[in-house]
């Protein structure tokens, strides 16, 4: 019996220290980290299957440089975690560190990349500014006529988001966390203005802590409880190609901000 089937065979607990609503990467990661920090028997409910929301769509690009230092520290931690998760859980995450290459087609973007390089240095993330010929060496397929230069972060990479979710679920379960798929949260129950439980389509779990990690469905769910969550989904397109002959698996991720493309 798989871990998921075991959970389905289990009945929902009557109480839990924390209930996480939503089994995407955010919900499962939170459950994993709660378990790692010693919160016993936290529960996650997912209305369908884990990672079936937005998570499975993700390209899985792992970037570390963010707008603020604290976000960058968090992203650095995430990149480290991806190297450790497989060793810890035995579940591969597909993590490969091919690096990311950002290119500039305009002066303003080139200045931004130079600032990013500076920020990377302060945050102790190795990075390089590249001339056009160095960009072309790293990425031979690129059109060079409008290129000003590039910014390369070798330790960035890519994961398989489905496998990362499975690995974190495995790590969480091994520490006593419980995951219930095909279990929809209907509403959060309150008593005297405080959270008292979660009503699901499989029963009620009493709890005084709920994490709403429903991704793009969060704001609608929260609105039903009179809470505004300023989160809005935007459209995002991706192309899946046939195998491209000669395209090496070691090629870095390429970001062209002016073309809104990666
Ligand atoms: C095409 C594409 C490419 C992307 N590429 C990248 C990338 O390269 N790198 C990167 O970092 N990010 C990328 N992202 C963004 C990334 O996918 C999301 O930020 C991330 O998956 C969000 O995770 P989540 O857990 O918040 O949401 P979700 O994965 O959507 O999970 C929410 C879950 O909540 C469940 N749920 C909702 N309501 C309820 C309820 N009432 N009861 C129980 N369960 C409920 C849903 O079924 C769903 O499984 C990409 C996104 C897209 C669409």
mmCIF file of C-alpha atoms and ligand atoms in Angstrom:
data_model
loop_
_atom_site.group_PDB
_atom_site.id
_atom_site.type_symbol
_atom_site.label_atom_id
_atom_site.label_comp_id
_atom_site.label_asym_id
_atom_site.label_seq_id
_atom_site.Cartn_x
_atom_site.Cartn_y
_atom_site.Cartn_z
ATOM 1 C CA UNK A 1 0.000 0.000 0.000
ATOM 2 C CA UNK A 2 1.476 3.404 -0.982
ATOM 3 C CA UNK A 3 1.831 6.209 1.595
ATOM 4 C CA UNK A 4 -1.027 8.030 -0.120
ATOM 5 C CA UNK A 5 -3.294 4.949 -0.017
ATOM 6 C CA UNK A 6 -2.451 4.525 3.662
ATOM 7 C CA UNK A 7 -3.605 8.077 4.373
ATOM 8 C CA UNK A 8 -6.807 7.477 2.435
ATOM 9 C CA UNK A 9 -7.420 4.371 4.509
ATOM 10 C CA UNK A 10 -6.906 6.396 7.708
ATOM 11 C CA UNK A 11 -9.768 8.323 9.154
ATOM 12 C CA UNK A 12 -9.410 12.044 9.665
ATOM 13 C CA UNK A 13 -8.179 12.851 13.195
ATOM 14 C CA UNK A 14 -10.612 14.665 15.494
ATOM 15 C CA UNK A 15 -7.967 17.198 16.507
ATOM 16 C CA UNK A 16 -4.683 18.492 15.126
ATOM 17 C CA UNK A 17 -2.145 21.099 16.301
ATOM 18 C CA UNK A 18 -2.204 22.665 12.825
ATOM 19 C CA UNK A 19 -4.319 22.084 9.726
ATOM 20 C CA UNK A 20 -2.816 23.036 6.374
ATOM 21 C CA UNK A 21 -5.354 23.547 3.588
ATOM 22 C CA UNK A 22 -3.863 22.821 0.154
ATOM 23 C CA UNK A 23 -1.320 20.230 -0.970
ATOM 24 C CA UNK A 24 0.730 22.302 -3.436
ATOM 25 C CA UNK A 25 4.438 22.976 -2.897
ATOM 26 C CA UNK A 26 3.695 25.707 -0.321
ATOM 27 C CA UNK A 27 1.339 23.607 1.827
ATOM 28 C CA UNK A 28 3.492 20.479 1.689
ATOM 29 C CA UNK A 29 6.692 22.437 2.364
ATOM 30 C CA UNK A 30 5.077 24.071 5.400
ATOM 31 C CA UNK A 31 3.909 20.680 6.673
ATOM 32 C CA UNK A 32 7.424 19.268 6.188
ATOM 33 C CA UNK A 33 9.034 22.166 8.059
ATOM 34 C CA UNK A 34 6.478 22.024 10.888
ATOM 35 C CA UNK A 35 7.279 18.331 11.335
ATOM 36 C CA UNK A 36 11.000 19.086 11.199
ATOM 37 C CA UNK A 37 10.566 21.702 13.917
ATOM 38 C CA UNK A 38 8.863 19.133 16.140
ATOM 39 C CA UNK A 39 5.173 19.933 15.615
ATOM 40 C CA UNK A 40 3.684 16.477 15.940
ATOM 41 C CA UNK A 41 0.792 15.177 13.867
ATOM 42 C CA UNK A 42 0.084 18.282 11.845
ATOM 43 C CA UNK A 43 -2.519 17.563 9.163
ATOM 44 C CA UNK A 44 -2.746 18.615 5.525
ATOM 45 C CA UNK A 45 -5.950 18.335 3.506
ATOM 46 C CA UNK A 46 -5.866 18.469 -0.291
ATOM 47 C CA UNK A 47 -9.127 18.439 -2.224
ATOM 48 C CA UNK A 48 -7.631 16.446 -5.150
ATOM 49 C CA UNK A 49 -4.097 15.026 -5.440
ATOM 50 C CA UNK A 50 -0.918 16.620 -4.112
ATOM 51 C CA UNK A 51 0.642 19.135 -6.545
ATOM 52 C CA UNK A 52 -2.422 18.965 -8.828
ATOM 53 C CA UNK A 53 -3.056 22.731 -8.603
ATOM 54 C CA UNK A 54 -0.433 25.114 -9.990
ATOM 55 C CA UNK A 55 2.626 23.237 -8.755
ATOM 56 C CA UNK A 56 2.760 20.575 -11.477
ATOM 57 C CA UNK A 57 2.838 23.309 -14.172
ATOM 58 C CA UNK A 58 5.939 25.006 -12.829
ATOM 59 C CA UNK A 59 9.130 24.958 -14.871
ATOM 60 C CA UNK A 60 10.866 24.428 -11.540
ATOM 61 C CA UNK A 61 13.474 27.113 -12.016
ATOM 62 C CA UNK A 62 15.307 27.763 -8.766
ATOM 63 C CA UNK A 63 16.591 31.326 -8.554
ATOM 64 C CA UNK A 64 18.248 32.733 -5.449
ATOM 65 C CA UNK A 65 18.467 36.507 -5.955
ATOM 66 C CA UNK A 66 15.332 38.297 -4.757
ATOM 67 C CA UNK A 67 14.352 41.911 -4.170
ATOM 68 C CA UNK A 68 15.185 41.882 -0.467
ATOM 69 C CA UNK A 69 18.011 40.332 1.525
ATOM 70 C CA UNK A 70 15.633 38.241 3.656
ATOM 71 C CA UNK A 71 13.894 36.818 0.568
ATOM 72 C CA UNK A 72 17.309 36.052 -0.901
ATOM 73 C CA UNK A 73 18.370 34.242 2.290
ATOM 74 C CA UNK A 74 15.173 32.174 2.073
ATOM 75 C CA UNK A 75 15.875 31.311 -1.570
ATOM 76 C CA UNK A 76 19.473 30.366 -0.719
ATOM 77 C CA UNK A 77 18.099 28.047 1.963
ATOM 78 C CA UNK A 78 15.708 26.506 -0.595
ATOM 79 C CA UNK A 79 18.539 25.823 -3.041
ATOM 80 C CA UNK A 80 20.505 24.132 -0.223
ATOM 81 C CA UNK A 81 17.452 22.097 0.791
ATOM 82 C CA UNK A 82 17.079 20.723 -2.742
ATOM 83 C CA UNK A 83 20.568 19.272 -2.526
ATOM 84 C CA UNK A 84 19.747 17.596 0.814
ATOM 85 C CA UNK A 85 16.173 16.366 0.319
ATOM 86 C CA UNK A 86 17.057 13.333 -1.783
ATOM 87 C CA UNK A 87 19.728 12.226 0.699
ATOM 88 C CA UNK A 88 17.233 12.602 3.536
ATOM 89 C CA UNK A 89 14.177 10.995 1.943
ATOM 90 C CA UNK A 90 15.504 8.781 -0.842
ATOM 91 C CA UNK A 91 13.096 10.558 -3.209
ATOM 92 C CA UNK A 92 14.851 12.210 -6.151
ATOM 93 C CA UNK A 93 13.946 15.860 -6.814
ATOM 94 C CA UNK A 94 15.465 16.114 -10.298
ATOM 95 C CA UNK A 95 17.630 19.003 -9.054
ATOM 96 C CA UNK A 96 20.264 20.077 -11.540
ATOM 97 C CA UNK A 97 22.396 23.185 -11.162
ATOM 98 C CA UNK A 98 22.893 24.328 -14.738
ATOM 99 C CA UNK A 99 22.796 27.972 -13.694
ATOM 100 C CA UNK A 100 20.616 30.782 -15.027
ATOM 101 C CA UNK A 101 21.614 33.271 -17.690
ATOM 102 C CA UNK A 102 19.845 36.663 -17.779
ATOM 103 C CA UNK A 103 20.562 38.745 -20.859
ATOM 104 C CA UNK A 104 20.110 42.467 -21.557
ATOM 105 C CA UNK A 105 18.721 43.895 -24.789
ATOM 106 C CA UNK A 106 18.502 47.473 -23.470
ATOM 107 C CA UNK A 107 20.655 49.903 -21.474
ATOM 108 C CA UNK A 108 18.237 50.010 -18.572
ATOM 109 C CA UNK A 109 18.196 46.210 -18.278
ATOM 110 C CA UNK A 110 21.994 46.070 -18.553
ATOM 111 C CA UNK A 111 22.227 48.483 -15.642
ATOM 112 C CA UNK A 112 19.792 46.338 -13.670
ATOM 113 C CA UNK A 113 21.906 43.226 -14.330
ATOM 114 C CA UNK A 114 25.021 45.050 -13.135
ATOM 115 C CA UNK A 115 23.143 45.949 -9.940
ATOM 116 C CA UNK A 116 22.042 42.288 -9.598
ATOM 117 C CA UNK A 117 25.696 41.251 -9.871
ATOM 118 C CA UNK A 118 26.545 43.702 -7.106
ATOM 119 C CA UNK A 119 23.657 42.429 -4.939
ATOM 120 C CA UNK A 120 24.801 38.816 -5.554
ATOM 121 C CA UNK A 121 28.281 39.705 -4.287
ATOM 122 C CA UNK A 122 26.825 41.188 -1.091
ATOM 123 C CA UNK A 123 24.682 38.080 -0.592
ATOM 124 C CA UNK A 124 27.666 35.752 -1.220
ATOM 125 C CA UNK A 125 26.148 34.188 -4.329
ATOM 126 C CA UNK A 126 28.694 33.579 -7.059
ATOM 127 C CA UNK A 127 27.806 35.406 -10.284
ATOM 128 C CA UNK A 128 29.469 36.679 -13.447
ATOM 129 C CA UNK A 129 28.797 39.540 -15.853
ATOM 130 C CA UNK A 130 29.349 38.294 -19.405
ATOM 131 C CA UNK A 131 30.252 40.046 -22.647
ATOM 132 C CA UNK A 132 28.250 39.191 -25.771
ATOM 133 C CA UNK A 133 30.864 36.685 -26.926
ATOM 134 C CA UNK A 134 30.923 35.045 -23.464
ATOM 135 C CA UNK A 135 27.099 34.790 -23.549
ATOM 136 C CA UNK A 136 27.320 33.149 -26.981
ATOM 137 C CA UNK A 137 29.940 30.712 -25.701
ATOM 138 C CA UNK A 138 27.652 29.648 -22.854
ATOM 139 C CA UNK A 139 24.503 29.657 -24.979
ATOM 140 C CA UNK A 140 25.483 29.069 -28.640
ATOM 141 C CA UNK A 141 21.870 29.150 -29.921
ATOM 142 C CA UNK A 142 21.268 32.750 -28.927
ATOM 143 C CA UNK A 143 20.569 35.605 -31.387
ATOM 144 C CA UNK A 144 23.388 38.106 -30.730
ATOM 145 C CA UNK A 145 22.547 41.123 -32.903
ATOM 146 C CA UNK A 146 20.611 42.974 -30.151
ATOM 147 C CA UNK A 147 22.514 41.629 -27.101
ATOM 148 C CA UNK A 148 24.339 43.959 -24.700
ATOM 149 C CA UNK A 149 25.593 41.331 -22.277
ATOM 150 C CA UNK A 150 24.583 38.735 -19.726
ATOM 151 C CA UNK A 151 24.516 37.914 -16.033
ATOM 152 C CA UNK A 152 25.158 34.312 -15.020
ATOM 153 C CA UNK A 153 24.480 32.636 -11.661
ATOM 154 C CA UNK A 154 26.065 29.170 -11.859
ATOM 155 C CA UNK A 155 24.495 27.775 -8.662
ATOM 156 C CA UNK A 156 20.892 28.417 -9.786
ATOM 157 C CA UNK A 157 19.083 25.437 -11.187
ATOM 158 C CA UNK A 158 15.918 23.519 -11.876
ATOM 159 C CA UNK A 159 13.890 20.880 -10.062
ATOM 160 C CA UNK A 160 10.970 18.652 -10.889
ATOM 161 C CA UNK A 161 8.222 20.283 -8.777
ATOM 162 C CA UNK A 162 6.175 17.082 -8.556
ATOM 163 C CA UNK A 163 9.151 15.153 -7.202
ATOM 164 C CA UNK A 164 10.033 17.918 -4.719
ATOM 165 C CA UNK A 165 6.459 17.825 -3.408
ATOM 166 C CA UNK A 166 6.644 14.032 -3.046
ATOM 167 C CA UNK A 167 10.028 14.257 -1.286
ATOM 168 C CA UNK A 168 8.756 16.822 1.227
ATOM 169 C CA UNK A 169 5.594 14.788 1.799
ATOM 170 C CA UNK A 170 7.757 11.732 2.464
ATOM 171 C CA UNK A 171 10.003 13.676 4.857
ATOM 172 C CA UNK A 172 6.961 15.091 6.675
ATOM 173 C CA UNK A 173 5.190 11.732 6.953
ATOM 174 C CA UNK A 174 8.363 10.116 8.301
ATOM 175 C CA UNK A 175 8.124 12.616 11.191
ATOM 176 C CA UNK A 176 4.435 11.945 11.850
ATOM 177 C CA UNK A 177 2.690 14.529 9.659
ATOM 178 C CA UNK A 178 -0.508 13.316 8.007
ATOM 179 C CA UNK A 179 -1.720 14.067 4.483
ATOM 180 C CA UNK A 180 -5.283 13.493 3.322
ATOM 181 C CA UNK A 181 -5.832 13.763 -0.413
ATOM 182 C CA UNK A 182 -9.336 13.941 -1.941
ATOM 183 C CA UNK A 183 -10.396 15.888 1.139
ATOM 184 C CA UNK A 184 -11.853 19.326 0.565
ATOM 185 C CA UNK A 185 -11.888 22.047 3.209
ATOM 186 C CA UNK A 186 -15.386 23.516 3.189
ATOM 187 C CA UNK A 187 -14.886 26.277 5.740
ATOM 188 C CA UNK A 188 -12.873 27.383 8.736
ATOM 189 C CA UNK A 189 -14.853 27.201 11.972
ATOM 190 C CA UNK A 190 -14.581 29.942 14.575
ATOM 191 C CA UNK A 191 -15.619 30.426 18.184
ATOM 192 C CA UNK A 192 -15.545 33.825 19.881
ATOM 193 C CA UNK A 193 -13.687 35.267 16.923
ATOM 194 C CA UNK A 194 -10.919 32.661 17.000
ATOM 195 C CA UNK A 195 -10.247 29.658 14.790
ATOM 196 C CA UNK A 196 -11.671 26.475 16.327
ATOM 197 C CA UNK A 197 -11.512 23.960 13.492
ATOM 198 C CA UNK A 198 -11.799 23.063 9.839
ATOM 199 C CA UNK A 199 -14.886 21.517 8.324
ATOM 200 C CA UNK A 200 -14.018 19.196 5.445
ATOM 201 C CA UNK A 201 -16.148 16.971 3.226
ATOM 202 C CA UNK A 202 -14.817 14.027 5.278
ATOM 203 C CA UNK A 203 -15.494 15.458 8.738
ATOM 204 C CA UNK A 204 -14.422 18.168 11.170
ATOM 205 C CA UNK A 205 -10.902 18.584 12.611
ATOM 206 C CA UNK A 206 -10.680 20.703 15.775
ATOM 207 C CA UNK A 207 -7.658 23.008 15.741
ATOM 208 C CA UNK A 208 -6.692 26.539 16.717
ATOM 209 C CA UNK A 209 -4.180 26.974 13.868
ATOM 210 C CA UNK A 210 -4.921 26.895 10.157
ATOM 211 C CA UNK A 211 -2.618 27.661 7.257
ATOM 212 C CA UNK A 212 -4.476 28.497 4.096
ATOM 213 C CA UNK A 213 -2.198 27.402 1.229
ATOM 214 C CA UNK A 214 -4.819 27.079 -1.471
ATOM 215 C CA UNK A 215 -2.769 28.912 -4.121
ATOM 216 C CA UNK A 216 -4.956 30.872 -6.527
ATOM 217 C CA UNK A 217 -8.082 29.508 -4.813
ATOM 218 C CA UNK A 218 -7.060 31.096 -1.505
ATOM 219 C CA UNK A 219 -8.612 34.520 -2.036
ATOM 220 C CA UNK A 220 -12.043 33.111 -2.901
ATOM 221 C CA UNK A 221 -11.952 30.753 0.097
ATOM 222 C CA UNK A 222 -10.823 33.571 2.406
ATOM 223 C CA UNK A 223 -13.508 35.910 1.024
ATOM 224 C CA UNK A 224 -16.173 33.412 2.119
ATOM 225 C CA UNK A 225 -14.908 34.102 5.650
ATOM 226 C CA UNK A 226 -14.920 37.879 5.209
ATOM 227 C CA UNK A 227 -11.127 38.046 4.815
ATOM 228 C CA UNK A 228 -9.415 39.783 1.895
ATOM 229 C CA UNK A 229 -6.248 38.086 0.626
ATOM 230 C CA UNK A 230 -4.554 40.285 -1.982
ATOM 231 C CA UNK A 231 -3.597 37.460 -4.318
ATOM 232 C CA UNK A 232 -4.585 37.293 -7.962
ATOM 233 C CA UNK A 233 -3.722 34.694 -10.599
ATOM 234 C CA UNK A 234 -2.260 35.930 -13.872
ATOM 235 C CA UNK A 235 -2.147 34.120 -17.177
ATOM 236 C CA UNK A 236 1.115 32.390 -18.043
ATOM 237 C CA UNK A 237 1.890 30.539 -21.262
ATOM 238 C CA UNK A 238 4.338 27.743 -21.888
ATOM 239 C CA UNK A 239 5.419 25.715 -24.875
ATOM 240 C CA UNK A 240 6.287 22.032 -24.825
ATOM 241 C CA UNK A 241 8.487 21.079 -27.789
ATOM 242 C CA UNK A 242 9.507 17.800 -29.367
ATOM 243 C CA UNK A 243 13.060 16.737 -28.514
ATOM 244 C CA UNK A 244 15.501 19.229 -30.035
ATOM 245 C CA UNK A 245 18.494 17.409 -31.500
ATOM 246 C CA UNK A 246 21.809 18.543 -30.074
ATOM 247 C CA UNK A 247 20.302 20.610 -27.236
ATOM 248 C CA UNK A 248 22.380 19.553 -24.219
ATOM 249 C CA UNK A 249 20.723 18.837 -20.876
ATOM 250 C CA UNK A 250 23.389 20.972 -19.240
ATOM 251 C CA UNK A 251 22.256 24.225 -20.883
ATOM 252 C CA UNK A 252 21.481 27.030 -18.377
ATOM 253 C CA UNK A 253 18.023 28.508 -17.946
ATOM 254 C CA UNK A 254 17.747 31.630 -20.141
ATOM 255 C CA UNK A 255 15.794 34.747 -19.098
ATOM 256 C CA UNK A 256 15.035 37.572 -21.554
ATOM 257 C CA UNK A 257 13.117 40.116 -19.492
ATOM 258 C CA UNK A 258 12.473 42.514 -22.404
ATOM 259 C CA UNK A 259 10.669 39.706 -24.224
ATOM 260 C CA UNK A 260 8.856 38.553 -21.064
ATOM 261 C CA UNK A 261 10.337 35.131 -21.734
ATOM 262 C CA UNK A 262 12.312 32.457 -20.010
HETATM 263 C C1 LIG B 1 3.563 27.731 -16.278
HETATM 264 C C2 LIG B 1 4.126 28.024 -14.902
HETATM 265 C C3 LIG B 1 5.502 28.024 -14.716
HETATM 266 C C4 LIG B 1 6.044 28.312 -13.455
HETATM 267 N N1 LIG B 1 7.398 28.242 -13.291
HETATM 268 C C5 LIG B 1 7.942 28.435 -12.063
HETATM 269 C C6 LIG B 1 9.347 28.301 -11.864
HETATM 270 O O1 LIG B 1 10.090 28.019 -12.797
HETATM 271 N N2 LIG B 1 9.854 28.502 -10.613
HETATM 272 C C7 LIG B 1 9.037 28.812 -9.551
HETATM 273 O O2 LIG B 1 9.547 28.983 -8.431
HETATM 274 N N3 LIG B 1 7.691 28.944 -9.716
HETATM 275 C C8 LIG B 1 7.130 28.763 -10.941
HETATM 276 N N4 LIG B 1 5.782 28.881 -11.108
HETATM 277 C C9 LIG B 1 4.974 29.286 -9.950
HETATM 278 C C10 LIG B 1 4.686 28.084 -9.048
HETATM 279 O O3 LIG B 1 4.134 27.036 -9.813
HETATM 280 C C11 LIG B 1 3.689 28.505 -7.960
HETATM 281 O O4 LIG B 1 4.122 29.661 -7.292
HETATM 282 C C12 LIG B 1 3.524 27.407 -6.923
HETATM 283 O O5 LIG B 1 3.298 26.148 -7.526
HETATM 284 C C13 LIG B 1 2.358 27.754 -6.015
HETATM 285 O O6 LIG B 1 2.208 26.717 -5.093
HETATM 286 P P1 LIG B 1 1.018 26.711 -4.085
HETATM 287 O O7 LIG B 1 1.222 25.555 -3.174
HETATM 288 O O8 LIG B 1 0.843 28.066 -3.498
HETATM 289 O O9 LIG B 1 -0.285 26.520 -4.999
HETATM 290 P P2 LIG B 1 -0.872 25.241 -5.752
HETATM 291 O O10 LIG B 1 0.168 24.342 -6.288
HETATM 292 O O11 LIG B 1 -1.881 25.741 -6.724
HETATM 293 O O12 LIG B 1 -1.566 24.448 -4.584
HETATM 294 C C14 LIG B 1 -2.793 24.839 -3.994
HETATM 295 C C15 LIG B 1 -3.538 23.559 -3.671
HETATM 296 O O13 LIG B 1 -4.644 23.883 -2.839
HETATM 297 C C16 LIG B 1 -5.680 22.972 -3.152
HETATM 298 N N5 LIG B 1 -6.927 23.532 -2.656
HETATM 299 C C17 LIG B 1 -7.536 24.694 -3.049
HETATM 300 N N6 LIG B 1 -8.667 24.878 -2.347
HETATM 301 C C18 LIG B 1 -8.762 23.835 -1.478
HETATM 302 C C19 LIG B 1 -9.724 23.452 -0.487
HETATM 303 N N7 LIG B 1 -10.833 24.179 -0.247
HETATM 304 N N8 LIG B 1 -9.509 22.300 0.222
HETATM 305 C C20 LIG B 1 -8.393 21.528 -0.009
HETATM 306 N N9 LIG B 1 -7.480 21.840 -0.942
HETATM 307 C C21 LIG B 1 -7.661 22.977 -1.662
HETATM 308 C C22 LIG B 1 -5.603 22.854 -4.675
HETATM 309 O O14 LIG B 1 -6.227 21.667 -5.148
HETATM 310 C C23 LIG B 1 -4.102 22.865 -4.908
HETATM 311 O O15 LIG B 1 -3.544 21.568 -4.989
HETATM 312 C C24 LIG B 1 5.188 28.611 -12.355
HETATM 313 C C25 LIG B 1 3.810 28.614 -12.554
HETATM 314 C C26 LIG B 1 3.273 28.322 -13.806
HETATM 315 C C27 LIG B 1 1.773 28.315 -13.972
#
